[in-house]
């Protein structure tokens, strides 16, 4: 998991927090969240870059010289799921 906060699974969605200052790339945290939601091995998922530019996703939420981005979110479809990543450090995965 990407952070010390536990993941939340409520019916048709899965939510987890990632550490924006941690060593794990955001793209890996996204794939892990989707794999958990789908109850699949992460290696069974299609590559993330088929759905979104993973480098751009990383840059969008990476720390900046003046601190972390205080707000914002991006949503995209990945492996049959709707994924939303927020500046608050949440990755939410739900059915499309």
Short mmCIF file of C-alpha atoms in Angstrom, two decimals:
data_model
loop_
_atom_site.label_atom_id
_atom_site.label_comp_id
_atom_site.label_asym_id
_atom_site.label_seq_id
_atom_site.Cartn_x
_atom_site.Cartn_y
_atom_site.Cartn_z
CA UNK A 1 0.00 0.00 0.00
CA UNK A 2 1.17 3.52 -0.58
CA UNK A 3 0.58 5.00 2.83
CA UNK A 4 -0.13 4.22 6.45
CA UNK A 5 -3.81 5.08 6.10
CA UNK A 6 -5.96 2.04 5.41
CA UNK A 7 -7.84 1.56 2.19
CA UNK A 8 -11.59 1.84 2.21
CA UNK A 9 -13.79 -0.52 0.28
CA UNK A 10 -17.45 0.39 0.12
CA UNK A 11 -19.57 -1.59 -2.28
CA UNK A 12 -18.73 -0.37 -5.74
CA UNK A 13 -15.59 1.63 -4.98
CA UNK A 14 -12.16 1.39 -3.39
CA UNK A 15 -10.35 4.37 -1.94
CA UNK A 16 -6.78 4.63 -0.69
CA UNK A 17 -4.35 7.38 0.21
CA UNK A 18 -0.90 7.66 -1.27
CA UNK A 19 2.10 9.44 0.19
CA UNK A 20 2.90 12.29 -2.19
CA UNK A 21 6.35 12.59 -0.62
CA UNK A 22 7.05 8.84 -0.58
CA UNK A 23 9.30 6.79 -2.82
CA UNK A 24 6.55 4.80 -4.57
CA UNK A 25 5.61 6.31 -7.94
CA UNK A 26 2.01 7.47 -8.21
CA UNK A 27 1.55 5.28 -11.29
CA UNK A 28 2.40 2.19 -9.23
CA UNK A 29 -0.01 3.27 -6.48
CA UNK A 30 -2.77 3.70 -9.09
CA UNK A 31 -2.15 0.25 -10.57
CA UNK A 32 -2.07 -1.25 -7.07
CA UNK A 33 -5.40 0.39 -6.16
CA UNK A 34 -7.05 -0.87 -9.36
CA UNK A 35 -5.65 -4.38 -8.90
CA UNK A 36 -6.96 -4.43 -5.33
CA UNK A 37 -10.39 -3.22 -6.45
CA UNK A 38 -10.57 -5.84 -9.21
CA UNK A 39 -9.04 -8.53 -6.97
CA UNK A 40 -6.41 -9.24 -9.61
CA UNK A 41 -2.66 -9.44 -9.60
CA UNK A 42 -1.11 -6.14 -10.64
CA UNK A 43 0.77 -7.93 -13.44
CA UNK A 44 -2.55 -8.95 -15.02
CA UNK A 45 -3.59 -5.32 -15.66
CA UNK A 46 -3.00 -3.56 -18.96
CA UNK A 47 -0.14 -1.05 -18.83
CA UNK A 48 -1.25 2.24 -17.29
CA UNK A 49 0.17 4.23 -20.21
CA UNK A 50 -2.57 2.73 -22.42
CA UNK A 51 -5.03 4.90 -20.48
CA UNK A 52 -3.11 8.00 -19.41
CA UNK A 53 0.32 9.54 -19.80
CA UNK A 54 1.84 8.20 -16.59
CA UNK A 55 4.71 10.72 -16.64
CA UNK A 56 2.25 13.61 -16.87
CA UNK A 57 0.22 12.13 -14.01
CA UNK A 58 3.36 11.94 -11.87
CA UNK A 59 4.32 15.54 -12.69
CA UNK A 60 0.83 16.84 -11.97
CA UNK A 61 1.00 15.81 -8.32
CA UNK A 62 4.73 15.84 -7.60
CA UNK A 63 6.13 18.24 -4.99
CA UNK A 64 7.02 21.68 -6.32
CA UNK A 65 9.58 24.22 -5.14
CA UNK A 66 6.78 26.11 -3.35
CA UNK A 67 5.26 22.98 -1.78
CA UNK A 68 2.60 20.45 -2.69
CA UNK A 69 -0.29 21.26 -5.01
CA UNK A 70 -3.10 22.22 -2.59
CA UNK A 71 -6.05 21.11 -4.71
CA UNK A 72 -7.11 19.54 -7.97
CA UNK A 73 -8.03 16.13 -9.30
CA UNK A 74 -7.84 14.10 -12.47
CA UNK A 75 -10.13 11.24 -13.51
CA UNK A 76 -9.59 8.66 -16.22
CA UNK A 77 -10.67 5.16 -17.21
CA UNK A 78 -8.23 2.33 -16.62
CA UNK A 79 -8.84 -1.42 -16.90
CA UNK A 80 -12.60 -0.95 -16.95
CA UNK A 81 -12.60 1.31 -13.89
CA UNK A 82 -12.98 5.03 -13.28
CA UNK A 83 -9.90 6.24 -11.38
CA UNK A 84 -9.77 9.63 -9.66
CA UNK A 85 -6.51 10.95 -8.20
CA UNK A 86 -6.66 14.04 -6.00
CA UNK A 87 -4.11 16.53 -4.77
CA UNK A 88 -5.20 15.58 -1.24
CA UNK A 89 -3.55 12.19 -1.79
CA UNK A 90 -6.58 10.05 -2.55
CA UNK A 91 -6.88 7.41 -5.24
CA UNK A 92 -10.50 6.39 -5.75
CA UNK A 93 -11.41 3.45 -7.99
CA UNK A 94 -14.99 2.68 -8.95
CA UNK A 95 -16.98 0.83 -11.54
CA UNK A 96 -17.58 2.68 -14.78
#
